[in-house]
CSV table of C-alpha atoms and ligand atoms in Angstrom, one decimal:
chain,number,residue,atom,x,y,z
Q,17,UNK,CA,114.8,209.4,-72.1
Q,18,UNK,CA,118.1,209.7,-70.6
Q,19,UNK,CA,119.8,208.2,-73.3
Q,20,UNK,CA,119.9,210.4,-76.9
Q,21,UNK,CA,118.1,208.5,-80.2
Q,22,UNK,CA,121.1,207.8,-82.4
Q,23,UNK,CA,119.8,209.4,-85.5
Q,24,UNK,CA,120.7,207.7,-89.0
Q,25,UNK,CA,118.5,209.8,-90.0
Q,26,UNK,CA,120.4,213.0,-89.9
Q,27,UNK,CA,122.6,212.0,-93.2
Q,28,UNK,CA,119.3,211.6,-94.8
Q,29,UNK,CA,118.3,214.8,-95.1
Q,30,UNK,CA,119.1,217.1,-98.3
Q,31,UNK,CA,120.0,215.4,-101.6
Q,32,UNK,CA,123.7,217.2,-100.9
Q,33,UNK,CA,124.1,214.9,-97.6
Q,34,UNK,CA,122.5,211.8,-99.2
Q,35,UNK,CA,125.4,212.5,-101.9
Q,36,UNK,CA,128.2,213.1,-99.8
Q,37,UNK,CA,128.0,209.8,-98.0
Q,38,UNK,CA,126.7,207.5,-100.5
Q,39,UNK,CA,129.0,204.3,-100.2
Q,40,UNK,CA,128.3,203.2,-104.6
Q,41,UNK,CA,128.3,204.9,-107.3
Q,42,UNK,CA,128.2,204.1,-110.8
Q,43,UNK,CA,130.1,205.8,-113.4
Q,44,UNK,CA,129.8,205.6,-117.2
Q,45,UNK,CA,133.1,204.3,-117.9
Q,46,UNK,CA,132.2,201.2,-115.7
Q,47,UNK,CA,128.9,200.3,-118.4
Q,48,UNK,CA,129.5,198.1,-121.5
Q,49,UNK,CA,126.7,198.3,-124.1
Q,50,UNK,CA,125.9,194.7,-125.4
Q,51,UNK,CA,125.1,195.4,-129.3
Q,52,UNK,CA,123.8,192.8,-132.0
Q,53,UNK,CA,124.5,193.1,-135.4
Q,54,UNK,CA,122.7,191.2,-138.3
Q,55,UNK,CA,124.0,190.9,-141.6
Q,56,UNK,CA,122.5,192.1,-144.7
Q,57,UNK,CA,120.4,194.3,-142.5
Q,58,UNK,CA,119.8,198.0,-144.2
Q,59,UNK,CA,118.2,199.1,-141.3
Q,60,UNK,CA,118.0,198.3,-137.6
Q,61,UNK,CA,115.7,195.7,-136.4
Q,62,UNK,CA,113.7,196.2,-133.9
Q,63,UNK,CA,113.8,193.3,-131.1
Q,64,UNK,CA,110.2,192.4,-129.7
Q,65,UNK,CA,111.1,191.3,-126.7
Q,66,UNK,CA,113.6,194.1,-125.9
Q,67,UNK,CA,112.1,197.4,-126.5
Q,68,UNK,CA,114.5,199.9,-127.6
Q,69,UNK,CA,116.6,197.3,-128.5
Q,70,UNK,CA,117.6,196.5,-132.2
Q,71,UNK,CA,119.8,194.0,-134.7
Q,72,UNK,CA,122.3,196.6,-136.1
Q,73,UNK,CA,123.0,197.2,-139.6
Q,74,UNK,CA,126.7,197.6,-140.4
Q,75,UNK,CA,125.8,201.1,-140.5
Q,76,UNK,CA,123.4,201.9,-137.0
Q,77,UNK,CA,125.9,199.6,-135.3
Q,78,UNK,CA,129.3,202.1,-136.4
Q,79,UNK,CA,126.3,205.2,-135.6
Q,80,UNK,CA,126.2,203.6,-132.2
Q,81,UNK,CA,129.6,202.9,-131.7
Q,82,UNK,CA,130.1,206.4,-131.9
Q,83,UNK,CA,127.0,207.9,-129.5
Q,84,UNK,CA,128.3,205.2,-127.1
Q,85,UNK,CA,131.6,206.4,-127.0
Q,86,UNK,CA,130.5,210.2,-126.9
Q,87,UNK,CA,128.8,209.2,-123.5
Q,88,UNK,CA,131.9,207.9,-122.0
Q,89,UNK,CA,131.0,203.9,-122.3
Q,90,UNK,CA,134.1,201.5,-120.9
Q,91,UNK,CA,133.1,199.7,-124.1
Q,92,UNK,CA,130.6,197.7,-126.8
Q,93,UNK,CA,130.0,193.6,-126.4
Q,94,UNK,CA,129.3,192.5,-129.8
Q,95,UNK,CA,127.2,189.6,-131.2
Q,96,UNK,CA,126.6,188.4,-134.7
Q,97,UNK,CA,123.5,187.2,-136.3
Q,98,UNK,CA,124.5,185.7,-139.2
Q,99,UNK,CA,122.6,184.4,-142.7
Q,100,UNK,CA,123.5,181.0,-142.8
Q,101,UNK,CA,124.5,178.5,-140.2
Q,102,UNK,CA,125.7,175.4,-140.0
Q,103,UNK,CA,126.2,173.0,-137.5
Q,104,UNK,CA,130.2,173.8,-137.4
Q,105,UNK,CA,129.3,177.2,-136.9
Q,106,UNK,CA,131.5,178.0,-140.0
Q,107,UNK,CA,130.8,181.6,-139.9
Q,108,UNK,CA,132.1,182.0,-136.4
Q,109,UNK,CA,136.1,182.0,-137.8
Q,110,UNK,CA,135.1,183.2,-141.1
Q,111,UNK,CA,137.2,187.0,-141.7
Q,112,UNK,CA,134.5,188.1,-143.3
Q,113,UNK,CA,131.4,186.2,-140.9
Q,114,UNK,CA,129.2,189.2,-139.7
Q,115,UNK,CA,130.7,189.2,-136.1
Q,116,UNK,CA,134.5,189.5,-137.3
Q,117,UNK,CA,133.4,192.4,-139.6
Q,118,UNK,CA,131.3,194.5,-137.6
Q,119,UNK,CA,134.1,194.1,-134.8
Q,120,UNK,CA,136.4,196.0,-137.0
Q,121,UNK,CA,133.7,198.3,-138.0
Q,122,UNK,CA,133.7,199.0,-134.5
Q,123,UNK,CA,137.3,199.1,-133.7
Q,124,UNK,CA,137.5,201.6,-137.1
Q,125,UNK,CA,134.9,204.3,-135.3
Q,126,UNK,CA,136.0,204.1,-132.0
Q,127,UNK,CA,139.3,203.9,-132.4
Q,128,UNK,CA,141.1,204.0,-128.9
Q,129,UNK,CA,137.9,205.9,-126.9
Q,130,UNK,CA,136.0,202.6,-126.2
Q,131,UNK,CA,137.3,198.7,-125.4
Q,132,UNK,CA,135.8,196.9,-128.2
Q,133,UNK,CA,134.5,193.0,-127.2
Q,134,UNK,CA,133.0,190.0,-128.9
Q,135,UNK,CA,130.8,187.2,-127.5
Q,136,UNK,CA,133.6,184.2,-128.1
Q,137,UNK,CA,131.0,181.5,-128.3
Q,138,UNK,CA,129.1,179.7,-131.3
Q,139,UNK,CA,125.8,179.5,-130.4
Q,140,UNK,CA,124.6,182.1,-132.7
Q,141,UNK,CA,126.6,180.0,-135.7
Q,142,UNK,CA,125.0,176.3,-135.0
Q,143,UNK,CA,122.4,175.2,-137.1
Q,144,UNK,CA,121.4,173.4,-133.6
Q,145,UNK,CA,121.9,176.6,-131.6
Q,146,UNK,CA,124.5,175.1,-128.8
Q,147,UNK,CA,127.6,177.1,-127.5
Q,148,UNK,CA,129.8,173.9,-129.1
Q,149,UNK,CA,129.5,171.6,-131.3
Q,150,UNK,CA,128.2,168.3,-131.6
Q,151,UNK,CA,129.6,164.2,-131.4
Q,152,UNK,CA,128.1,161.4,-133.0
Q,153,UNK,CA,125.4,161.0,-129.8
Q,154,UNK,CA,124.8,165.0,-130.2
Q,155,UNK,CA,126.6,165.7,-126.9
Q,156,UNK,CA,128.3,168.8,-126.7
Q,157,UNK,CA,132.1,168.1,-127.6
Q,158,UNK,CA,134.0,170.1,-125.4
Q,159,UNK,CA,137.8,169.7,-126.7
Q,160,UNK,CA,136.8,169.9,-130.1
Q,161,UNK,CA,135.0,173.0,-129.5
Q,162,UNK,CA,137.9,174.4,-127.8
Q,163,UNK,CA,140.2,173.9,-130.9
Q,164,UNK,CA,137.4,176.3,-132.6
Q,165,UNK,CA,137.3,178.8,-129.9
Q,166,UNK,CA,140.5,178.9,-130.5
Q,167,UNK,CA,140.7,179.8,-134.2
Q,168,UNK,CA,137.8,182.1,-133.2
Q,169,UNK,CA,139.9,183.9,-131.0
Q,170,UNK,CA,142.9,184.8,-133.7
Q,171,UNK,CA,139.8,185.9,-135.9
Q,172,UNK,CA,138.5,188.3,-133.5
Q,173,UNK,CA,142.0,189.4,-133.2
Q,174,UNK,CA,142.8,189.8,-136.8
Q,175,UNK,CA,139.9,191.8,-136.8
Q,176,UNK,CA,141.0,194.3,-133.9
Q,177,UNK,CA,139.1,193.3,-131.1
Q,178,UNK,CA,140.2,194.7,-127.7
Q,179,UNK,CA,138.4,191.6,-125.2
Q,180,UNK,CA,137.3,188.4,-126.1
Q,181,UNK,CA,134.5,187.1,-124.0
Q,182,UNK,CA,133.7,183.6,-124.0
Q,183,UNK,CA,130.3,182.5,-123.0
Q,184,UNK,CA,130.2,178.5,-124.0
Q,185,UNK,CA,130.9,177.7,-120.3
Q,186,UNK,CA,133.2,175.0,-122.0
Q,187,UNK,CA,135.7,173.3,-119.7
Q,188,UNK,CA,139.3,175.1,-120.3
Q,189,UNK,CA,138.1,177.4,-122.6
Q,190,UNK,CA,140.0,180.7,-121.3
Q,191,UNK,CA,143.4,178.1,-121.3
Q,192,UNK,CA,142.9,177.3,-124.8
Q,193,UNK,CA,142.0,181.1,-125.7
Q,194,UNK,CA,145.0,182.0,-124.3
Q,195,UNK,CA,147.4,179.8,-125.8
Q,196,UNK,CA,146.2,180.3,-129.3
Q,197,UNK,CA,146.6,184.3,-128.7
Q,198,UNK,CA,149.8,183.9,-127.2
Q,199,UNK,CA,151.0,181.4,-130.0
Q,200,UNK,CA,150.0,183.4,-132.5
Q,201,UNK,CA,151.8,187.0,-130.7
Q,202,UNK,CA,148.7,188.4,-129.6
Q,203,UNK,CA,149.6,188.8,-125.8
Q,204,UNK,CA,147.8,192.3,-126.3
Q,205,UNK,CA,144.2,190.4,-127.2
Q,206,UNK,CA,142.8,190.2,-123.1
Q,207,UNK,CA,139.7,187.4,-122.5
Q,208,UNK,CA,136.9,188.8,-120.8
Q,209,UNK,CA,135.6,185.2,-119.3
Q,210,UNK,CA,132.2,184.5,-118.2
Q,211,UNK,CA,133.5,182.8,-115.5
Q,212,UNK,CA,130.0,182.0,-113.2
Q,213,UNK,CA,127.3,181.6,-116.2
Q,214,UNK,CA,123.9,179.8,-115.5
Q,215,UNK,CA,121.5,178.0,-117.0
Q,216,UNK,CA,119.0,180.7,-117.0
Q,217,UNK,CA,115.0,181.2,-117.7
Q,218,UNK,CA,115.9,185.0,-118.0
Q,219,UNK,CA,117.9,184.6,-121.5
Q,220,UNK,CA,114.9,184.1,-123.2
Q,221,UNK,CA,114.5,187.8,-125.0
Q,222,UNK,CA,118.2,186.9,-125.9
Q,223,UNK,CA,117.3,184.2,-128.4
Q,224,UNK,CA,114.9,186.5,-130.1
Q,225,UNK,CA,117.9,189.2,-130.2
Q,226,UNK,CA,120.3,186.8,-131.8
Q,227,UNK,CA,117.6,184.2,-134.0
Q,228,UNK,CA,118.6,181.6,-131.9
Q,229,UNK,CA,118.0,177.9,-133.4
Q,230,UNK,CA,118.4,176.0,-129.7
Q,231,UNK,CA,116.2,173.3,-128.9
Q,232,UNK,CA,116.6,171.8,-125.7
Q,233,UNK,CA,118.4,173.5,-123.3
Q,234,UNK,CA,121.7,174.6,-122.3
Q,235,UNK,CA,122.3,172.4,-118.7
Q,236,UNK,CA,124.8,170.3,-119.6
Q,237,UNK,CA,127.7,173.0,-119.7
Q,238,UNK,CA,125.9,175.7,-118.0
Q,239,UNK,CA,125.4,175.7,-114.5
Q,240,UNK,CA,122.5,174.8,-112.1
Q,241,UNK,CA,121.1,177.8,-110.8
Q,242,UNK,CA,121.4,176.2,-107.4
Q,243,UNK,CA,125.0,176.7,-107.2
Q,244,UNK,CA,127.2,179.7,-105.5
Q,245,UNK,CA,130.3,177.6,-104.9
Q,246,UNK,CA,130.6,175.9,-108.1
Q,247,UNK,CA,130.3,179.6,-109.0
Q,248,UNK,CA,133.1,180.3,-107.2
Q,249,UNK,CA,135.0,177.3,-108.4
Q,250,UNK,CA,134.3,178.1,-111.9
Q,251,UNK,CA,135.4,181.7,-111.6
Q,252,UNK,CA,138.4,181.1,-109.8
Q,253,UNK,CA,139.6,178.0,-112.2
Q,254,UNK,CA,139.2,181.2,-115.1
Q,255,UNK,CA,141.9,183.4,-113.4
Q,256,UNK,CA,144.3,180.2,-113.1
Q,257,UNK,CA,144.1,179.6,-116.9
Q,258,UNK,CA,145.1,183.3,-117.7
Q,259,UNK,CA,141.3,185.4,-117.2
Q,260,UNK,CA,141.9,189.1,-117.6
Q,261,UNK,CA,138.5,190.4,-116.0
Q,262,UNK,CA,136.0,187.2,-115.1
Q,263,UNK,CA,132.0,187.9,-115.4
Q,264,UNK,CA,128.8,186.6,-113.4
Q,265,UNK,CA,125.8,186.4,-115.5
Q,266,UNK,CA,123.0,186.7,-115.0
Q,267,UNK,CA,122.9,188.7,-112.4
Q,268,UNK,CA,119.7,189.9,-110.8
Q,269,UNK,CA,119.4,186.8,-109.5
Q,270,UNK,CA,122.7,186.2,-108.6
Q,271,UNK,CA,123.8,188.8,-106.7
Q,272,UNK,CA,125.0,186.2,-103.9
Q,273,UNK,CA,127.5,184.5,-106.6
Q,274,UNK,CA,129.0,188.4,-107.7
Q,275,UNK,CA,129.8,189.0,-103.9
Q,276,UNK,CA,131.4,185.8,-103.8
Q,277,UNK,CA,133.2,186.0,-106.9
Q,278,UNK,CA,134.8,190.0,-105.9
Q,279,UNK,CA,135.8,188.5,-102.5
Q,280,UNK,CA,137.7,185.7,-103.7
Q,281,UNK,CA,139.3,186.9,-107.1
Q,282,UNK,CA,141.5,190.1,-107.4
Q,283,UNK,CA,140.9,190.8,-111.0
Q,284,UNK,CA,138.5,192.9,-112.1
Q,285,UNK,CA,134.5,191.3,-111.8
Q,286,UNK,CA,131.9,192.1,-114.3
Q,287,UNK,CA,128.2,191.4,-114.4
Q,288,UNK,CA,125.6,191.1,-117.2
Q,289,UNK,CA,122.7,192.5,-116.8
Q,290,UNK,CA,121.1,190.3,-119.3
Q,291,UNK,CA,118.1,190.3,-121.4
Q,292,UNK,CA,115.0,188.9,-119.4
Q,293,UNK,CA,116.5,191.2,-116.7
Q,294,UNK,CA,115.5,194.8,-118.8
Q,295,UNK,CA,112.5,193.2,-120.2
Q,296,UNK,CA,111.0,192.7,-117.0
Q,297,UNK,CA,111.7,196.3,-115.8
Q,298,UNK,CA,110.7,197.4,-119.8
Q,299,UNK,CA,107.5,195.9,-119.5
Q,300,UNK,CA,106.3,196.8,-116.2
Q,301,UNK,CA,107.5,200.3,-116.4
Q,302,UNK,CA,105.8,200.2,-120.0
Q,303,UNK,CA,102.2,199.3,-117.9
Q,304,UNK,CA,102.8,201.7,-115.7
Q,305,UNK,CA,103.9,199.5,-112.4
Q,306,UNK,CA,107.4,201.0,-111.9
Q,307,UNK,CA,108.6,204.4,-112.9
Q,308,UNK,CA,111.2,203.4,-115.5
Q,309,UNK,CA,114.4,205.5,-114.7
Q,310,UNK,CA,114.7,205.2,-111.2
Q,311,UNK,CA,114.4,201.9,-111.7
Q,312,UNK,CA,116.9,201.4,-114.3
Q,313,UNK,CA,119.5,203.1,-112.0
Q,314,UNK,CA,118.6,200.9,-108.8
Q,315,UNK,CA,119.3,198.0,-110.9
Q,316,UNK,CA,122.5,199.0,-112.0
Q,317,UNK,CA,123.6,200.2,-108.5
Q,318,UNK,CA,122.1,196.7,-106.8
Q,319,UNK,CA,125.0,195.0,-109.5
Q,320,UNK,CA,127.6,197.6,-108.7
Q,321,UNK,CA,126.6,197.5,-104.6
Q,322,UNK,CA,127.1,193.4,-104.9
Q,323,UNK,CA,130.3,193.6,-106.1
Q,324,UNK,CA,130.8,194.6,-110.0
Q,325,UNK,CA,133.3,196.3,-111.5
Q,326,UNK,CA,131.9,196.3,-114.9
Q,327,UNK,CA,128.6,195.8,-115.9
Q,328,UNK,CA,126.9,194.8,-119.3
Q,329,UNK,CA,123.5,196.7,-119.7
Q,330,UNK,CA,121.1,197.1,-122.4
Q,331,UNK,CA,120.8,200.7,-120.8
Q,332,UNK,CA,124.6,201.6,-121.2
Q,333,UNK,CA,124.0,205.0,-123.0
Q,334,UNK,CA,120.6,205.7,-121.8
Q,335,UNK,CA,121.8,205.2,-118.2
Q,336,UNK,CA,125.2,207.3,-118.9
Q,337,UNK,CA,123.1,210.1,-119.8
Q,338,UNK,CA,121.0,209.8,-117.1
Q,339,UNK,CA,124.4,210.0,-114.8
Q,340,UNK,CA,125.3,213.0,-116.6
Q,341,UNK,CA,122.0,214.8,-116.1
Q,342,UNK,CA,121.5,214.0,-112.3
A,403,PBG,C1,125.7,182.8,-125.4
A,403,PBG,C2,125.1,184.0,-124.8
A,403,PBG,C3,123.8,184.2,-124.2
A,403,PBG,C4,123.8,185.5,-123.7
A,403,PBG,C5,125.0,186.1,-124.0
A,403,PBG,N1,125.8,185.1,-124.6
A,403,PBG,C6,122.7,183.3,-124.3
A,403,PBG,C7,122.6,181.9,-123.8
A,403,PBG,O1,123.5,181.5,-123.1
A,403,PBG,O2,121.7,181.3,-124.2
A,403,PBG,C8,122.6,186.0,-123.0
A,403,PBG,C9,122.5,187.5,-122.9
A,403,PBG,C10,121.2,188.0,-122.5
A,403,PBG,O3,120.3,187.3,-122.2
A,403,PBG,O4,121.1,189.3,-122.5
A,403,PBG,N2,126.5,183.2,-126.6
């Protein structure tokens, strides 16, 4: 041949080349650890559908608060499983509702070493299971759920929360966040928004997680799974009303919508590596199909690779670890 084989190969050859010009990375500081915490619980509860996964006590949840700031974490998501519900979702804005008290349990072992964030949303507070709550028809009311959002919000923040997130995909939901933070002095509380969030088959371990009471489904305020630029759309109309750091969830399967979303915002994007996501790769590697560690990490560099900042995993500490040991 008189022309020389261009050789790709050649970077390819010892781990210490692969290393030196691999274009992603992910770091520890860039995982959040989604935690639930279930009240009255003595002892952690192990999820079914999650292995490995549990509903905190008060006390496992502070436990690991603490592992998962030892390990470098960027932070903790947390969600409540409440008692009692009610379709107002009372317990959401109660001081003393599971959710508001294990956030300051939270804040209290942490301290400064880890961002502490709540799921803003009151899905896991309806007796009927949906993100808002219900008009005379049993339609979703959006403005009258944002007026509880909002009083949500100052009880997340009386209770020391770093982030809010918001996940009810209601319709100026990080607008009236905002306001009622700012109104109330707390320009230091920042809203972590899910910004693209779809109607997805692959939350279905989730409702075990949190004893979710939904029937029906979620499609009128989530999205169809058939849209990237209404992802767009709804990510970028998050950053106009006051978004600190917008989220794409699910996002396995919407790795198209993440790339979008970085390109076109220039806050930082997160993704959440949700719960149908790790059960899938739990399960198979559980069989034996996949070799489980590897395959945690090319998840989590696939998210990072399409465009996240952040991500939200169920392997947060597992996968920090891993980092640390490579
Ligand atoms: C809603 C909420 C959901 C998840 C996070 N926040 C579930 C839903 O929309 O039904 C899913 C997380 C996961 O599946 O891991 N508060």
């Amino acid at each position: 041949m008189d022309v020389p084989v261009i050789r790709p190969r050649r970077l390819r050859q010892t781990p210490a080349l692969r290393r030196l010009v691999a274009e992603t990375s992910i770091e520890p500081r860039q995982l959040v650890l989604p935690m639930f915490v279930r009240e009255g619980a003595t002892e952690p509860v192990q999820i079914g559908s999650m292995p490995g996964v549990v509903q905190h006590s008060r006390d496992s949840l502070r436990k690991a608060v603490a592992e998962a700031a030892e390990t470098g974490l960027g932070g903790v998501m947390l969600f409540g499983v409440p008692t009692s519900k009610d379709p107002q979702g009372s317990a959401a804005v109660d001081p003393d509702g599971i959710l508001n008290v294990a956030i300051a349990d939270a804040v209290a072992e942490a301290g400064d070493a880890l961002s502490v964030m709540a799921d803003l949303c009151l899905d896991e507070f309806t007796s009927h299971g949906h993100c808002g709550v219900l008009d005379d028809h049993g339609r979703v009311d959006n403005d009258r759920t944002l007026a509880i959002y909002a009083e949500m919000a100052l009880a997340q923040a009386a209770a020391g929360v770093h982030l809010v997130g918001p996940s009810g995909m209601m319709d100026g939901q990080v607008a009236a966040i905002r306001a009622a933070l700012d109104g109330a002095d707390r320009t230091d509380v920042g809203i972590l928004a899910y910004g693209a969030k779809y109607a997805s088959a692959f939350y279905g371990p989730f409702r075990e997680a949190v004893d979710s009471s939904l029937e029906g489904d979620r499609r009128t305020y989530q999205q169809d799974p058939a849209n990237a630029r209404e992802g767009v759309r709804e990510a970028l109309l998050d950053v106009e009303q006051g978004a600190d750091i917008v989220m794409v969830k699910p996002a396995l399967a919407y790795l198209d919508v993440l790339r979008q979303v970085r390109d076109a915002v220039d806050i930082p994007v997160a993704a959440y590596n949700i719960s149908g996501e790790y059960s899938m790769v739990e399960a198979a590697a559980a069989n034996g199909w996949i070799d489980r560690e590897p395959a945690i990490l090319e998840t989590l560099l696939s998210i990072r690779r399409a465009g996240a900042d952040i991500i939200l995993t169920y392997w947060a500490t597992e996968a920090a670890r891993l980092l640390q040991h490579r």
